XYZ file of N, CA and C in Angstrom:
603
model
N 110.414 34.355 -33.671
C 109.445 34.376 -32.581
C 110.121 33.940 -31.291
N 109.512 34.502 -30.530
C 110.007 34.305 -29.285
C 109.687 32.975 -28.265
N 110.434 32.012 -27.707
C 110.298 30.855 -26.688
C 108.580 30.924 -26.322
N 108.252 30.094 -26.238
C 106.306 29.858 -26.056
C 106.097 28.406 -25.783
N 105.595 28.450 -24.348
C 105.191 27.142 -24.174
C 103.658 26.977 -24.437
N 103.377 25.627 -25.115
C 101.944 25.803 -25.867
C 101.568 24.299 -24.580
N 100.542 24.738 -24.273
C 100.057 23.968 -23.008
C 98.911 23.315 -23.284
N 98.380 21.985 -23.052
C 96.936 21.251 -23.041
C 96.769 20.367 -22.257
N 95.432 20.847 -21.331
C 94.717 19.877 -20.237
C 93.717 19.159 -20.813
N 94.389 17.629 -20.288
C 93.103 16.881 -20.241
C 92.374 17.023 -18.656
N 90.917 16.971 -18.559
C 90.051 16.874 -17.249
C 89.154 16.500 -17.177
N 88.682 16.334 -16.122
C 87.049 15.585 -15.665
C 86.112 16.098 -16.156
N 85.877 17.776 -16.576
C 84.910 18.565 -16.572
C 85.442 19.846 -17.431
N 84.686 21.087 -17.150
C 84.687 21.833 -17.691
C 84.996 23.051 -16.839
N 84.783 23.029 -15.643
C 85.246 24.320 -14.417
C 85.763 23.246 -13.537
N 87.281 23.768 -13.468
C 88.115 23.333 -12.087
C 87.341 23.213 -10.443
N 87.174 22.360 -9.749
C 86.887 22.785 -8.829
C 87.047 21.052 -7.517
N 86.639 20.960 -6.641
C 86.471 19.896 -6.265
C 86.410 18.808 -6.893
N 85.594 18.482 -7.427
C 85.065 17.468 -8.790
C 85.439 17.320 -9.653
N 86.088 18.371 -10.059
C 86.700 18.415 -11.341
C 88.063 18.763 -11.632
N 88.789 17.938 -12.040
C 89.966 18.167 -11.720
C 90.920 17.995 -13.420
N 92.248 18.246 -13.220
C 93.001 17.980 -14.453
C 93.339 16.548 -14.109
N 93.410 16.010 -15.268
C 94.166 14.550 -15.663
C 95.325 14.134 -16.290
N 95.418 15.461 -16.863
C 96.527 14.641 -18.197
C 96.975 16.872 -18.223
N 98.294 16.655 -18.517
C 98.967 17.680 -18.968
C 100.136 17.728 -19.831
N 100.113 18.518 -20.770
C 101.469 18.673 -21.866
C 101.918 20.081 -22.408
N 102.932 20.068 -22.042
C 103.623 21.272 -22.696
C 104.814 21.431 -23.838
N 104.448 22.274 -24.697
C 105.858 21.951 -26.037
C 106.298 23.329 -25.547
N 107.601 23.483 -26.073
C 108.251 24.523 -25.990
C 108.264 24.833 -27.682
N 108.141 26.051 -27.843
C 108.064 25.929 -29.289
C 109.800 27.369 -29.558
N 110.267 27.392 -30.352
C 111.445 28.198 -30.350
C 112.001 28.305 -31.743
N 112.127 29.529 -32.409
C 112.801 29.904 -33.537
C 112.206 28.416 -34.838
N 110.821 28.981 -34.347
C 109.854 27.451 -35.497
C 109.662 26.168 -35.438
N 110.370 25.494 -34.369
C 110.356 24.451 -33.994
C 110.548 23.796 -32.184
N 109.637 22.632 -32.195
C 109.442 22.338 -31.067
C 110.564 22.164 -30.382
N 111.510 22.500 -29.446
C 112.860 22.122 -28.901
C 112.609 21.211 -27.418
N 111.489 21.128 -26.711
C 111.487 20.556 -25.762
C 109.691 19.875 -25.239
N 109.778 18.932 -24.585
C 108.335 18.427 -24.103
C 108.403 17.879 -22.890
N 106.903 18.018 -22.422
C 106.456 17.600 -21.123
C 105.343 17.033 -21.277
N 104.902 15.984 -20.926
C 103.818 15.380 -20.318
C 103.735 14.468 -19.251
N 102.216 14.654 -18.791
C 101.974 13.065 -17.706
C 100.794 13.515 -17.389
N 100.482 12.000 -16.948
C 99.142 11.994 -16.333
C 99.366 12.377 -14.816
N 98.084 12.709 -14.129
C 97.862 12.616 -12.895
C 97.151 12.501 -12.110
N 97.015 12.124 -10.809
C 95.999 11.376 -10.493
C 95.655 12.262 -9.222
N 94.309 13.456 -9.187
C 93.974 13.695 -8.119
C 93.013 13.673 -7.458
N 92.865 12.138 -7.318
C 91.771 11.234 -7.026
C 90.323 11.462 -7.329
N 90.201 12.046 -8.316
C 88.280 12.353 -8.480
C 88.511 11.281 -9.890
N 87.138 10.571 -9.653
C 86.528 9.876 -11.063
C 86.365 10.473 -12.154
N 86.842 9.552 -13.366
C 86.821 10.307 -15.011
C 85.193 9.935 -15.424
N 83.965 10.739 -15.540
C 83.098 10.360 -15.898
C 82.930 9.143 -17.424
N 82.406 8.533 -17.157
C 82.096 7.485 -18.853
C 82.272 8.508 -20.000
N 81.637 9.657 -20.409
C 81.267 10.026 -21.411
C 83.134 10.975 -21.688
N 83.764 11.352 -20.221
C 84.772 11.977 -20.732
C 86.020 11.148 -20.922
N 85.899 9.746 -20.192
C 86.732 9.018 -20.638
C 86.386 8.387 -22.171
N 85.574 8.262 -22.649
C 85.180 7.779 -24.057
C 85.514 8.580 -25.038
N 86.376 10.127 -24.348
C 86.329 11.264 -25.292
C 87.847 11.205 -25.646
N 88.612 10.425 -24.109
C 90.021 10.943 -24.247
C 90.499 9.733 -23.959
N 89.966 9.064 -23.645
C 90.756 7.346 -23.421
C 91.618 7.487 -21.978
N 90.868 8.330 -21.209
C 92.115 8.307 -20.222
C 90.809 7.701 -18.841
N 91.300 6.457 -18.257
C 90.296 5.923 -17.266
C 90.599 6.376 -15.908
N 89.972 6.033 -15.488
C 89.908 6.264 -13.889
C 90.904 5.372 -13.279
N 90.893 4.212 -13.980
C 91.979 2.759 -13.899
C 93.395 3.336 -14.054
N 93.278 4.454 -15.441
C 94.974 4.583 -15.584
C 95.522 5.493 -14.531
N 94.499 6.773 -14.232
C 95.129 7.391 -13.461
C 95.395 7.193 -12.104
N 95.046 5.690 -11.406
C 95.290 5.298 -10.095
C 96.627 5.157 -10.070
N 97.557 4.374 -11.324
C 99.002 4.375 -11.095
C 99.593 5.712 -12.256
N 98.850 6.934 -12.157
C 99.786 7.637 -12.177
C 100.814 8.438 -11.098
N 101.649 9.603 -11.333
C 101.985 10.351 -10.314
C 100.936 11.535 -9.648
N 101.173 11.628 -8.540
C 100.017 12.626 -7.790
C 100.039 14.046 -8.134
N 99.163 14.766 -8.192
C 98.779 15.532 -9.293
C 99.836 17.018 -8.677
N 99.891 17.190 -7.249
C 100.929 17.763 -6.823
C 102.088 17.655 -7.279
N 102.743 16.688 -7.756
C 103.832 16.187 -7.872
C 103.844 17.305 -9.731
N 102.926 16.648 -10.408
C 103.078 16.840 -11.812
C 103.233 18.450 -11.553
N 102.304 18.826 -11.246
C 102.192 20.518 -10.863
C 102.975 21.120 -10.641
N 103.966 21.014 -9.657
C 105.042 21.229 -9.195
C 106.235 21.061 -10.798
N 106.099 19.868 -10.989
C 106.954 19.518 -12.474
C 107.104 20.386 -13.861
N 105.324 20.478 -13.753
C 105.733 21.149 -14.969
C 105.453 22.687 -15.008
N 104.785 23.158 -13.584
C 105.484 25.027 -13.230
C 106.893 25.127 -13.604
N 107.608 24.257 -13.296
C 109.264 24.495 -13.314
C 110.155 24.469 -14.724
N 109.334 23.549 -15.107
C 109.543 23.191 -16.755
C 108.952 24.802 -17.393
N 107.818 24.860 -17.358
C 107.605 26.050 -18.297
C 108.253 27.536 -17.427
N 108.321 27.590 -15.986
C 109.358 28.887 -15.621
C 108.260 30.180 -16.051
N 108.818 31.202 -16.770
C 108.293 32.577 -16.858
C 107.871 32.221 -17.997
N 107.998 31.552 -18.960
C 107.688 31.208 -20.629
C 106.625 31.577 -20.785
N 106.180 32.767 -21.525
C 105.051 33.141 -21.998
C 104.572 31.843 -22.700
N 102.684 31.916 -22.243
C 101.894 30.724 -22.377
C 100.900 30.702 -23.618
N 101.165 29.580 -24.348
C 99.641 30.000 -25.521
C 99.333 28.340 -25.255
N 97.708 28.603 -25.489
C 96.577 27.630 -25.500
C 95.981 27.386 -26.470
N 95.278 26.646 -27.188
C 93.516 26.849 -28.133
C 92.442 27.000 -27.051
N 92.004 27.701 -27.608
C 90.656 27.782 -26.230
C 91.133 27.965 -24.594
N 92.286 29.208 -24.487
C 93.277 29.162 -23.636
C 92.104 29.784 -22.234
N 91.272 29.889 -22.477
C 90.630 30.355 -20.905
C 90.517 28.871 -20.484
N 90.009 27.987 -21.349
C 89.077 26.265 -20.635
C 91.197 26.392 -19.709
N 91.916 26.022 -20.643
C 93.423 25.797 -19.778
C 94.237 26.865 -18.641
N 93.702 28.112 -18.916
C 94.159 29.061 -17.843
C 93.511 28.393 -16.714
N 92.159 28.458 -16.731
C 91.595 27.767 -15.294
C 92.124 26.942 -14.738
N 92.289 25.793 -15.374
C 93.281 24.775 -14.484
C 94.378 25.116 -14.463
N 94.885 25.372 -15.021
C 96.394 26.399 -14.270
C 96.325 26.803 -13.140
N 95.509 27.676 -13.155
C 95.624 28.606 -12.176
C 95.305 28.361 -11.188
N 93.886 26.657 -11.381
C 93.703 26.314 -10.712
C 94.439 25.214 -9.564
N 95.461 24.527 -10.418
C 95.881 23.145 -9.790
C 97.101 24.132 -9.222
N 97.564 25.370 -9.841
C 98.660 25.580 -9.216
C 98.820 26.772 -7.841
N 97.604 26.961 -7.804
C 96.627 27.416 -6.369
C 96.709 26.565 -5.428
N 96.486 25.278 -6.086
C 96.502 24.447 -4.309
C 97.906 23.829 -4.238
N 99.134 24.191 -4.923
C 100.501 24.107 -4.520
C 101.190 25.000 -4.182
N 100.091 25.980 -3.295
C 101.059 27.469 -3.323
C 101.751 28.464 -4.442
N 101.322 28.102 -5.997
C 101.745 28.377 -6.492
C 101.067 29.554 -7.445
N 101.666 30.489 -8.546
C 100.641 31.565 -8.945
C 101.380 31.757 -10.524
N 100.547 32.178 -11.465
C 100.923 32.417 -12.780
C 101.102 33.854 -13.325
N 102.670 33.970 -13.526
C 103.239 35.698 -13.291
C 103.195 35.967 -14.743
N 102.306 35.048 -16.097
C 102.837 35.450 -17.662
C 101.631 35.308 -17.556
N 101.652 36.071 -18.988
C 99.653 36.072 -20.084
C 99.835 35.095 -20.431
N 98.802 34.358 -21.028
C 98.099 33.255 -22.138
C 97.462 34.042 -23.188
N 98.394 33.387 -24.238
C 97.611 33.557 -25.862
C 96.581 32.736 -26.037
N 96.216 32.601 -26.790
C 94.744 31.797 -27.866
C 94.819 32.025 -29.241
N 94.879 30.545 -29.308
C 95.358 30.546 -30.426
C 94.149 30.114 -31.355
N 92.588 30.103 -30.961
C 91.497 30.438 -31.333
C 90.932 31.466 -31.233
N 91.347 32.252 -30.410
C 91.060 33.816 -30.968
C 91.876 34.168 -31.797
N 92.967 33.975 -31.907
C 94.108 34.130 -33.214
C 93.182 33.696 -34.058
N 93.231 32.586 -34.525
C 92.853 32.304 -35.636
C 90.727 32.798 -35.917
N 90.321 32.689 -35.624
C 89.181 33.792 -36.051
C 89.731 35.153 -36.424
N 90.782 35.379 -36.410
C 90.543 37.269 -36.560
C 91.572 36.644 -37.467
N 92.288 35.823 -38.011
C 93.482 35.466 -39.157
C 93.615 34.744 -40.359
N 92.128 33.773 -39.452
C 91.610 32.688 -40.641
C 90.820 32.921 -40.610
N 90.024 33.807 -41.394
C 88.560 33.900 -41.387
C 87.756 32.905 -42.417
N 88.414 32.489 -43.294
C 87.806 31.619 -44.588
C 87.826 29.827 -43.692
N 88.167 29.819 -42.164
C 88.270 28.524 -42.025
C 86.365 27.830 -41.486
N 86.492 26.773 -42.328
C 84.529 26.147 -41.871
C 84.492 26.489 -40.917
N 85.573 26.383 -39.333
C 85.236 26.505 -37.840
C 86.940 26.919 -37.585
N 86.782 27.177 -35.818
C 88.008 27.068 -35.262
C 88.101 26.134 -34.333
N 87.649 25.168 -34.486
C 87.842 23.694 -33.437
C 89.340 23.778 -33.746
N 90.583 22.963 -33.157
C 92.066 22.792 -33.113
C 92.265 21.428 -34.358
N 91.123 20.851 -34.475
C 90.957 19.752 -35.381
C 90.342 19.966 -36.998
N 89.592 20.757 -36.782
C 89.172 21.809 -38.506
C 90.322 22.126 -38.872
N 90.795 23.405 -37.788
C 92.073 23.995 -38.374
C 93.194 22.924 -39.129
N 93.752 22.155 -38.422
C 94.674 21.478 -38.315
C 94.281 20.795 -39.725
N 93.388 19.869 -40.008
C 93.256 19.498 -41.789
C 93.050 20.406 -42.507
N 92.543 21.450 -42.063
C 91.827 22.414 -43.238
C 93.447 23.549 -44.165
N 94.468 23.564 -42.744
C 95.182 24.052 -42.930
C 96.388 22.924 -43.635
N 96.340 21.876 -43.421
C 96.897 20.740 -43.967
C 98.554 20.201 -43.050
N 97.821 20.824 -42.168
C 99.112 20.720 -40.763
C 99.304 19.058 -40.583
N 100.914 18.756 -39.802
C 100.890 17.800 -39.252
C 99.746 16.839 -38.642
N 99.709 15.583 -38.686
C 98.773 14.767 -37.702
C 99.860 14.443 -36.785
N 99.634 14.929 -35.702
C 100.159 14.643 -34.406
C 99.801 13.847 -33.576
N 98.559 12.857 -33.617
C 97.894 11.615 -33.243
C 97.220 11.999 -32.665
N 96.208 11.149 -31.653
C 95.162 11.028 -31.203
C 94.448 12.720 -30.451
N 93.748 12.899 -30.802
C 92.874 14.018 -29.979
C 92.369 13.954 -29.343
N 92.218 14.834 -28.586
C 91.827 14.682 -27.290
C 92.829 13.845 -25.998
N 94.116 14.300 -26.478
C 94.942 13.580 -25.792
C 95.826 14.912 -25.265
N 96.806 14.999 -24.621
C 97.593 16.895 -24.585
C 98.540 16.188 -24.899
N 99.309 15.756 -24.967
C 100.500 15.909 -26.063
C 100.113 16.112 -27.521
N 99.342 15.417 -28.183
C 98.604 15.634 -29.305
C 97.846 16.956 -29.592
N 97.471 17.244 -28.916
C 96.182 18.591 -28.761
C 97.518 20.015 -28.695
N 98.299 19.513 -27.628
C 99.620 20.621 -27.592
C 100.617 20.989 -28.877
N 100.527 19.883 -29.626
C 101.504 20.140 -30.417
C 100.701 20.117 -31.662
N 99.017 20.355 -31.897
C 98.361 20.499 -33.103
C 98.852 22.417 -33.020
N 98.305 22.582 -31.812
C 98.557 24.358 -31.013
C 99.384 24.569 -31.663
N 100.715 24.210 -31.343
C 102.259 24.576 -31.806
C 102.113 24.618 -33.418
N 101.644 23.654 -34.103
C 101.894 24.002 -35.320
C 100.863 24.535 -35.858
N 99.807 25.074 -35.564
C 98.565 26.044 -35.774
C 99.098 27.658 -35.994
N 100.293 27.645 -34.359
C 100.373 28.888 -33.970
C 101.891 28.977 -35.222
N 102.324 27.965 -36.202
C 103.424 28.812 -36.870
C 103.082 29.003 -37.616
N 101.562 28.489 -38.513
C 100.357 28.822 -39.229
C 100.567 30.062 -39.139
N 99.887 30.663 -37.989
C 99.197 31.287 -37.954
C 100.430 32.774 -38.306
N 101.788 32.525 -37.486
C 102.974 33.000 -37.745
C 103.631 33.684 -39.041
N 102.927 32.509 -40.169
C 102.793 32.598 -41.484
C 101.909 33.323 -42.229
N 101.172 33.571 -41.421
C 99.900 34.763 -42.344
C 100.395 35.610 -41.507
N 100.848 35.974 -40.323
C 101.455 37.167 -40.136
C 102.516 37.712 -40.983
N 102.946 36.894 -41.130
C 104.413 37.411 -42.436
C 104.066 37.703 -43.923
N 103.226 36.625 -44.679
C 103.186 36.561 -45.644
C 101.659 38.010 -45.971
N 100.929 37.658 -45.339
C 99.627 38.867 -45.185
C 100.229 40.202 -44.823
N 100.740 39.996 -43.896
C 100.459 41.835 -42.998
C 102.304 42.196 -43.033
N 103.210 41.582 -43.461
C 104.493 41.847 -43.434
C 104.955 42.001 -42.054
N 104.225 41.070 -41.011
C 105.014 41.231 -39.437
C 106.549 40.238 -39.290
N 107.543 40.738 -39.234
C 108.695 39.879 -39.306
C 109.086 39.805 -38.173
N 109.102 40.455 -36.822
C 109.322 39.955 -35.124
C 107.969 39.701 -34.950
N 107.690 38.567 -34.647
C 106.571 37.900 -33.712
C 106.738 37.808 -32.237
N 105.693 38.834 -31.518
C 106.080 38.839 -30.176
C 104.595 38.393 -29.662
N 104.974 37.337 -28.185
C 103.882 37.096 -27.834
C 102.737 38.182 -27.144
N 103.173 39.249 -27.089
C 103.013 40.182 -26.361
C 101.941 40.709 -27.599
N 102.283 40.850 -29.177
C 101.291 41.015 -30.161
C 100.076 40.292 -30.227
N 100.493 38.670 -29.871
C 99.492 38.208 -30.370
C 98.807 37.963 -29.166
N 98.817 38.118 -27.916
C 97.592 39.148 -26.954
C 97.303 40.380 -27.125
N 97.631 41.046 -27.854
C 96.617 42.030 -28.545
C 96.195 42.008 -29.727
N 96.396 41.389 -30.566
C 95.502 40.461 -31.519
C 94.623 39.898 -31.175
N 94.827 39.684 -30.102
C 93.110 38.520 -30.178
C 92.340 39.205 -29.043
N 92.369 40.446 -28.905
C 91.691 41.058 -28.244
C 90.742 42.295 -28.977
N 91.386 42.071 -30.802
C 91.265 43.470 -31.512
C 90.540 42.991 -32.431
N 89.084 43.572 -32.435
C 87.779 43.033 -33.584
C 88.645 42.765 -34.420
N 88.328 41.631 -35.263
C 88.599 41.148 -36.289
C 88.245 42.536 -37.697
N 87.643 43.345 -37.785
C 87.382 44.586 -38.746
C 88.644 45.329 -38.339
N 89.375 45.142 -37.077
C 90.279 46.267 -36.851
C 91.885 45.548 -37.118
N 91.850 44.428 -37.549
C 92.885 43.233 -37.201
C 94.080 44.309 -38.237
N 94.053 44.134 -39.437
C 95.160 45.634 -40.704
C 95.540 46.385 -39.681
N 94.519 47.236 -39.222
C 94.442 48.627 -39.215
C 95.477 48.400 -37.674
N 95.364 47.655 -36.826
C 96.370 47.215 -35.557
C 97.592 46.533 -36.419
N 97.811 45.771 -36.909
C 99.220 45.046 -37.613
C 99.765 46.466 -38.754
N 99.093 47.418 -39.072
C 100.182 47.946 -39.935
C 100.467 49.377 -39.021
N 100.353 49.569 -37.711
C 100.634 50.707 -36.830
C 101.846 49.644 -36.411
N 101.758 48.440 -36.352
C 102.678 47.723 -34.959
C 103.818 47.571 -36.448
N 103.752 47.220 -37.740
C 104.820 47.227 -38.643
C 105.498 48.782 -38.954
């Protein structure tokens, strides 16, 4: 498989905007099955962490006063991930802030984002749910610690997505994994999921 940076925002909210901002960011590099590189940090771009979302992620309003400024991180970790095709869980909630925090640094996102919850609905269909936390026990993956945290949340992704890597191989006989497939995988009804993997084998 090809270089993939697997990305997770922590934030205030649920739509980027004034109010709502990112807090916390992490990126793994994932490469030939294993993680080869990481990024994280908090950041601080001055909007309040509501009670109920700091109780979710442990990240206060307190910590992020002495973090680095959220420009700063932005700037950091555009450069870190470069052209690296992008995968997420629930990669629209993280495209937004992407696209969003890196809008107000002049900056713009030239690669797709995978999902690696639309992956897995059309791959795991026998799983109770596709929360990143079902998967992750149900599949009997690493504990990577706390949730709701992005280094943690990033690197459940990473090892979800070699999961998921693995029913491509072992199921459908796909032996190059390109990220470029698995955005059209998760765009292709789950009834059509064979009938697309044995044209692309």
């Amino acid at each position: 498989m090809e270089r993939i940076a697997v990305i997770d925002f922590e934030t205030t909210g649920i739509s980027p905007g004034a109010g709502c901002r990112a807090t916390e960011v992490a990126v793994v590099m994932l490469e030939r099955g294993r993680i080869v590189e990481r990024y994280q940090s908090l950041m601080n771009a001055g909007v309040p962490v509501p009670a109920f979302v700091a109780g979710l992620t442990g990240i206060t309003t307190a910590m992020l006063r002495s973090a680095p400024p959220v420009d700063q991180v932005m700037n950091e970790v555009a450069e870190f991930v470069g052209s690296t095709p992008l995968l997420a869980h629930n990669a629209a909630f993280d495209q937004k802030f992407w696209d969003y925090e890196l809008s107000r640094i002049g900056r713009s996102r030239s690669q797709a984002f995978a999902c690696s919850l639309l992956l897995s609905r059309r791959l795991l269909p026998a799983a109770p749910n596709h929360k990143l936390g079902t998967l992750t026990r149900w599949a009997a993956l690493p504990d990577t610690g706390t949730a709701h945290r992005a280094m943690a949340d990033a690197e459940m992704a990473a090892n979800l997505l070699q999961h998921l890597a693995g029913v491509l191989r072992q199921s459908h006989g796909v032996q190059q994994l390109s990220h470029e497939l698995l955005c059209r995988l998760q765009k292709t009804p789950a009834a059509k999921v064979r009938e697309t993997l044995a044209r692309y084998n």
